[in-house]
Amino acid sequence: MARKAVDAGARFIVSPGLNRSVVTWCQEREIPVFPGISTPTELEAALELGLTEVKFFPAEPSGGASMLRALASPYQVVRFMPTGGIRLENLAQYLRLPNVLACGGSWICPGHLVEQNRFDQVTDLCRQAVKMVHQFQLLKLTRPIAEETPVPVCLEDTLGMGPQRKLVLGVNHVARALAALERLGYTRIPDESGTAVLNPVGSLMNQEKAVF
């Protein structure tokens, strides 16, 4: 099945369980592979194969975010991709964990919407997921005293408001927020203080707070 997926254009393989033959086949061809594990024993087998990034499946029945927190200390080099029971409502609690690489869930692209060609609704679900991933919160906005325009509510508009203003945002994960903002066209610039700066309007602090 892995061979068929690669022949069809797949650039990485994610499987529900740990199959040594599949992992070895992918490694020999330098294809990223993320086999599923749900116990420390299975995780040890993955480590023995040289893997440090694995799928955690089924996530919710296997202990969910609490289980991943428990695995974080003894397996500090491992990052997980939880799937199985992931929904919009619990997505953020997984992505806040430092040992979570990504999350997967069929809810974001339901089969019946694909069959009906309702990709507009799939797009809406994707937008909801992105909002949940970042959870941008306006913490502070400074601007010239003489200016009396309303506080902007659209992130894209707010980010272009000029060097004399500063926007402080709360985010779930700084690195993911930086990546998202760079996709909007903002460029990271080195800064003497060690923070990351997004051109043209400010900096993103190395905390769970974004400053623009």
mmCIF file of N, CA and C in Angstrom, residues 4-74:
data_model
loop_
_atom_site.group_PDB
_atom_site.id
_atom_site.type_symbol
_atom_site.label_atom_id
_atom_site.label_comp_id
_atom_site.label_asym_id
_atom_site.label_seq_id
_atom_site.Cartn_x
_atom_site.Cartn_y
_atom_site.Cartn_z
ATOM 1 N N LYS A 4 2.020 1.897 -3.504
ATOM 2 C CA LYS A 4 0.960 2.473 -4.331
ATOM 3 C C LYS A 4 0.780 3.957 -4.030
ATOM 4 N N ALA A 5 0.853 4.304 -2.751
ATOM 5 C CA ALA A 5 0.693 5.706 -2.358
ATOM 6 C C ALA A 5 1.811 6.567 -2.949
ATOM 7 N N VAL A 6 3.035 6.075 -2.866
ATOM 8 C CA VAL A 6 4.177 6.822 -3.407
ATOM 9 C C VAL A 6 4.080 6.926 -4.920
ATOM 10 N N ASP A 7 3.681 5.840 -5.577
ATOM 11 C CA ASP A 7 3.527 5.869 -7.039
ATOM 12 C C ASP A 7 2.452 6.871 -7.460
ATOM 13 N N ALA A 8 1.471 7.088 -6.575
ATOM 14 C CA ALA A 8 0.394 8.035 -6.870
ATOM 15 C C ALA A 8 0.784 9.471 -6.551
ATOM 16 N N GLY A 9 1.997 9.659 -5.989
ATOM 17 C CA GLY A 9 2.471 11.013 -5.725
ATOM 18 C C GLY A 9 2.672 11.372 -4.269
ATOM 19 N N ALA A 10 2.409 10.437 -3.349
ATOM 20 C CA ALA A 10 2.590 10.732 -1.923
ATOM 21 C C ALA A 10 4.054 11.009 -1.612
ATOM 22 N N ARG A 11 4.296 12.057 -0.789
ATOM 23 C CA ARG A 11 5.664 12.420 -0.426
ATOM 24 C C ARG A 11 6.033 11.967 0.978
ATOM 25 N N PHE A 12 5.075 11.436 1.725
ATOM 26 C CA PHE A 12 5.340 10.855 3.036
ATOM 27 C C PHE A 12 4.247 9.835 3.332
ATOM 28 N N ILE A 13 4.519 8.963 4.285
ATOM 29 C CA ILE A 13 3.599 7.877 4.620
ATOM 30 C C ILE A 13 3.197 7.979 6.089
ATOM 31 N N VAL A 14 1.893 7.902 6.345
ATOM 32 C CA VAL A 14 1.355 7.841 7.703
ATOM 33 C C VAL A 14 0.528 6.564 7.801
ATOM 34 N N SER A 15 0.822 5.729 8.785
ATOM 35 C CA SER A 15 0.113 4.464 8.912
ATOM 36 C C SER A 15 -0.507 4.335 10.302
ATOM 37 N N PRO A 16 -1.568 3.546 10.439
ATOM 38 C CA PRO A 16 -2.231 3.406 11.742
ATOM 39 C C PRO A 16 -1.421 2.620 12.763
ATOM 40 N N GLY A 17 -0.526 1.762 12.289
ATOM 41 C CA GLY A 17 0.274 0.944 13.193
ATOM 42 C C GLY A 17 1.731 0.896 12.762
ATOM 43 N N LEU A 18 2.550 0.239 13.582
ATOM 44 C CA LEU A 18 3.986 0.127 13.315
ATOM 45 C C LEU A 18 4.274 -1.183 12.596
ATOM 46 N N ASN A 19 4.558 -1.076 11.307
ATOM 47 C CA ASN A 19 4.909 -2.233 10.485
ATOM 48 C C ASN A 19 6.368 -2.066 10.079
ATOM 49 N N ARG A 20 7.236 -2.934 10.587
ATOM 50 C CA ARG A 20 8.664 -2.802 10.336
ATOM 51 C C ARG A 20 8.998 -2.822 8.845
ATOM 52 N N SER A 21 8.304 -3.660 8.092
ATOM 53 C CA SER A 21 8.591 -3.758 6.660
ATOM 54 C C SER A 21 8.289 -2.451 5.947
ATOM 55 N N VAL A 22 7.169 -1.820 6.321
ATOM 56 C CA VAL A 22 6.797 -0.550 5.704
ATOM 57 C C VAL A 22 7.806 0.531 6.073
ATOM 58 N N VAL A 23 8.175 0.580 7.356
ATOM 59 C CA VAL A 23 9.135 1.590 7.810
ATOM 60 C C VAL A 23 10.466 1.426 7.088
ATOM 61 N N THR A 24 10.964 0.200 7.012
ATOM 62 C CA THR A 24 12.247 -0.067 6.355
ATOM 63 C C THR A 24 12.194 0.293 4.877
ATOM 64 N N TRP A 25 11.079 -0.063 4.221
ATOM 65 C CA TRP A 25 10.915 0.258 2.792
ATOM 66 C C TRP A 25 10.988 1.763 2.575
ATOM 67 N N CYS A 26 10.340 2.517 3.428
ATOM 68 C CA CYS A 26 10.352 3.983 3.304
ATOM 69 C C CYS A 26 11.740 4.550 3.603
ATOM 70 N N GLN A 27 12.385 4.037 4.644
ATOM 71 C CA GLN A 27 13.707 4.543 5.004
ATOM 72 C C GLN A 27 14.726 4.290 3.902
ATOM 73 N N GLU A 28 14.638 3.140 3.254
ATOM 74 C CA GLU A 28 15.573 2.822 2.176
ATOM 75 C C GLU A 28 15.426 3.778 1.004
ATOM 76 N N ARG A 29 14.241 4.372 0.874
ATOM 77 C CA ARG A 29 13.965 5.297 -0.240
ATOM 78 C C ARG A 29 13.910 6.744 0.225
ATOM 79 N N GLU A 30 14.312 6.980 1.483
ATOM 80 C CA GLU A 30 14.341 8.317 2.079
ATOM 81 C C GLU A 30 12.980 9.003 2.007
ATOM 82 N N ILE A 31 11.933 8.218 2.262
ATOM 83 C CA ILE A 31 10.566 8.732 2.305
ATOM 84 C C ILE A 31 10.169 8.893 3.770
ATOM 85 N N PRO A 32 9.798 10.089 4.213
ATOM 86 C CA PRO A 32 9.374 10.271 5.611
ATOM 87 C C PRO A 32 8.206 9.341 5.942
ATOM 88 N N VAL A 33 8.289 8.691 7.093
ATOM 89 C CA VAL A 33 7.243 7.749 7.477
ATOM 90 C C VAL A 33 6.883 7.968 8.945
ATOM 91 N N PHE A 34 5.587 7.954 9.233
ATOM 92 C CA PHE A 34 5.073 8.201 10.577
ATOM 93 C C PHE A 34 4.143 7.054 10.968
ATOM 94 N N PRO A 35 4.695 5.960 11.515
ATOM 95 C CA PRO A 35 3.846 4.838 11.909
ATOM 96 C C PRO A 35 3.074 5.145 13.186
ATOM 97 N N GLY A 36 1.926 4.498 13.345
ATOM 98 C CA GLY A 36 1.102 4.722 14.516
ATOM 99 C C GLY A 36 1.554 3.905 15.713
ATOM 100 N N ILE A 37 1.556 4.538 16.889
ATOM 101 C CA ILE A 37 1.849 3.852 18.145
ATOM 102 C C ILE A 37 0.844 4.338 19.187
ATOM 103 N N SER A 38 0.631 3.524 20.223
ATOM 104 C CA SER A 38 -0.272 3.949 21.296
ATOM 105 C C SER A 38 0.221 3.550 22.679
ATOM 106 N N THR A 39 1.390 2.877 22.739
ATOM 107 C CA THR A 39 1.940 2.446 24.017
ATOM 108 C C THR A 39 3.445 2.703 24.057
ATOM 109 N N PRO A 40 4.028 2.755 25.270
ATOM 110 C CA PRO A 40 5.486 2.891 25.365
ATOM 111 C C PRO A 40 6.238 1.749 24.685
ATOM 112 N N THR A 41 5.697 0.547 24.737
ATOM 113 C CA THR A 41 6.357 -0.588 24.097
ATOM 114 C C THR A 41 6.461 -0.373 22.593
ATOM 115 N N GLU A 42 5.369 0.067 21.984
ATOM 116 C CA GLU A 42 5.392 0.339 20.549
ATOM 117 C C GLU A 42 6.323 1.508 20.226
ATOM 118 N N LEU A 43 6.348 2.482 21.123
ATOM 119 C CA LEU A 43 7.239 3.632 20.927
ATOM 120 C C LEU A 43 8.698 3.198 20.985
ATOM 121 N N GLU A 44 9.028 2.287 21.889
ATOM 122 C CA GLU A 44 10.393 1.763 21.972
ATOM 123 C C GLU A 44 10.783 1.065 20.662
ATOM 124 N N ALA A 45 9.828 0.345 20.070
ATOM 125 C CA ALA A 45 10.104 -0.329 18.800
ATOM 126 C C ALA A 45 10.369 0.696 17.696
ATOM 127 N N ALA A 46 9.628 1.805 17.723
ATOM 128 C CA ALA A 46 9.843 2.860 16.730
ATOM 129 C C ALA A 46 11.216 3.501 16.907
ATOM 130 N N LEU A 47 11.604 3.741 18.159
ATOM 131 C CA LEU A 47 12.922 4.310 18.434
ATOM 132 C C LEU A 47 14.030 3.376 17.963
ATOM 133 N N GLU A 48 13.823 2.090 18.138
ATOM 134 C CA GLU A 48 14.816 1.107 17.699
ATOM 135 C C GLU A 48 15.025 1.168 16.184
ATOM 136 N N LEU A 49 13.978 1.603 15.457
ATOM 137 C CA LEU A 49 14.078 1.735 14.006
ATOM 138 C C LEU A 49 14.628 3.097 13.596
ATOM 139 N N GLY A 50 14.978 3.910 14.594
ATOM 140 C CA GLY A 50 15.571 5.211 14.302
ATOM 141 C C GLY A 50 14.561 6.326 14.128
ATOM 142 N N LEU A 51 13.316 6.100 14.526
ATOM 143 C CA LEU A 51 12.267 7.102 14.365
ATOM 144 C C LEU A 51 12.113 7.941 15.629
ATOM 145 N N THR A 52 11.951 9.228 15.466
ATOM 146 C CA THR A 52 11.686 10.107 16.610
ATOM 147 C C THR A 52 10.403 10.923 16.396
ATOM 148 N N GLU A 53 9.728 10.708 15.272
ATOM 149 C CA GLU A 53 8.455 11.360 14.994
ATOM 150 C C GLU A 53 7.463 10.280 14.576
ATOM 151 N N VAL A 54 6.390 10.141 15.352
ATOM 152 C CA VAL A 54 5.443 9.054 15.127
ATOM 153 C C VAL A 54 4.005 9.553 15.239
ATOM 154 N N LYS A 55 3.109 8.759 14.688
ATOM 155 C CA LYS A 55 1.684 9.020 14.846
ATOM 156 C C LYS A 55 1.223 8.438 16.179
ATOM 157 N N PHE A 56 0.357 9.155 16.891
ATOM 158 C CA PHE A 56 -0.235 8.660 18.134
ATOM 159 C C PHE A 56 -1.685 8.324 17.837
ATOM 160 N N PHE A 57 -1.987 7.021 17.766
ATOM 161 C CA PHE A 57 -3.298 6.568 17.297
ATOM 162 C C PHE A 57 -3.753 5.312 18.041
ATOM 163 N N PRO A 58 -5.038 5.234 18.404
ATOM 164 C CA PRO A 58 -6.040 6.301 18.360
ATOM 165 C C PRO A 58 -5.871 7.219 19.571
ATOM 166 N N ALA A 59 -5.771 8.490 19.344
ATOM 167 C CA ALA A 59 -5.361 9.439 20.379
ATOM 168 C C ALA A 59 -6.294 9.471 21.588
ATOM 169 N N GLU A 60 -7.554 9.762 21.379
ATOM 170 C CA GLU A 60 -8.477 9.917 22.506
ATOM 171 C C GLU A 60 -8.667 8.611 23.282
ATOM 172 N N PRO A 61 -8.940 7.474 22.638
ATOM 173 C CA PRO A 61 -9.078 6.221 23.400
ATOM 174 C C PRO A 61 -7.797 5.787 24.101
ATOM 175 N N SER A 62 -6.642 6.298 23.634
ATOM 176 C CA SER A 62 -5.356 5.895 24.223
ATOM 177 C C SER A 62 -4.882 6.842 25.321
ATOM 178 N N GLY A 63 -5.723 7.741 25.755
ATOM 179 C CA GLY A 63 -5.352 8.622 26.859
ATOM 180 C C GLY A 63 -5.262 10.083 26.502
ATOM 181 N N GLY A 64 -5.330 10.400 25.204
ATOM 182 C CA GLY A 64 -5.383 11.778 24.758
ATOM 183 C C GLY A 64 -4.184 12.619 25.154
ATOM 184 N N ALA A 65 -4.450 13.901 25.408
ATOM 185 C CA ALA A 65 -3.389 14.845 25.741
ATOM 186 C C ALA A 65 -2.687 14.476 27.040
ATOM 187 N N SER A 66 -3.409 13.888 27.980
ATOM 188 C CA SER A 66 -2.801 13.478 29.255
ATOM 189 C C SER A 66 -1.729 12.423 29.030
ATOM 190 N N MET A 67 -1.986 11.490 28.128
ATOM 191 C CA MET A 67 -1.007 10.451 27.810
ATOM 192 C C MET A 67 0.238 11.063 27.172
ATOM 193 N N LEU A 68 0.060 12.031 26.282
ATOM 194 C CA LEU A 68 1.210 12.668 25.636
ATOM 195 C C LEU A 68 2.042 13.449 26.643
ATOM 196 N N ARG A 69 1.380 14.072 27.619
ATOM 197 C CA ARG A 69 2.125 14.765 28.674
ATOM 198 C C ARG A 69 2.927 13.773 29.497
ATOM 199 N N ALA A 70 2.371 12.598 29.751
ATOM 200 C CA ALA A 70 3.072 11.579 30.526
ATOM 201 C C ALA A 70 4.274 11.026 29.760
ATOM 202 N N LEU A 71 4.164 10.942 28.440
ATOM 203 C CA LEU A 71 5.255 10.412 27.618
ATOM 204 C C LEU A 71 6.369 11.436 27.385
ATOM 205 N N ALA A 72 6.074 12.708 27.641
ATOM 206 C CA ALA A 72 7.032 13.769 27.318
ATOM 207 C C ALA A 72 8.333 13.638 28.092
ATOM 208 N N SER A 73 8.269 13.300 29.367
ATOM 209 C CA SER A 73 9.480 13.255 30.183
ATOM 210 C C SER A 73 10.399 12.088 29.831
ATOM 211 N N PRO A 74 9.885 10.840 29.771
ATOM 212 C CA PRO A 74 10.793 9.736 29.445
ATOM 213 C C PRO A 74 11.210 9.686 27.978
#
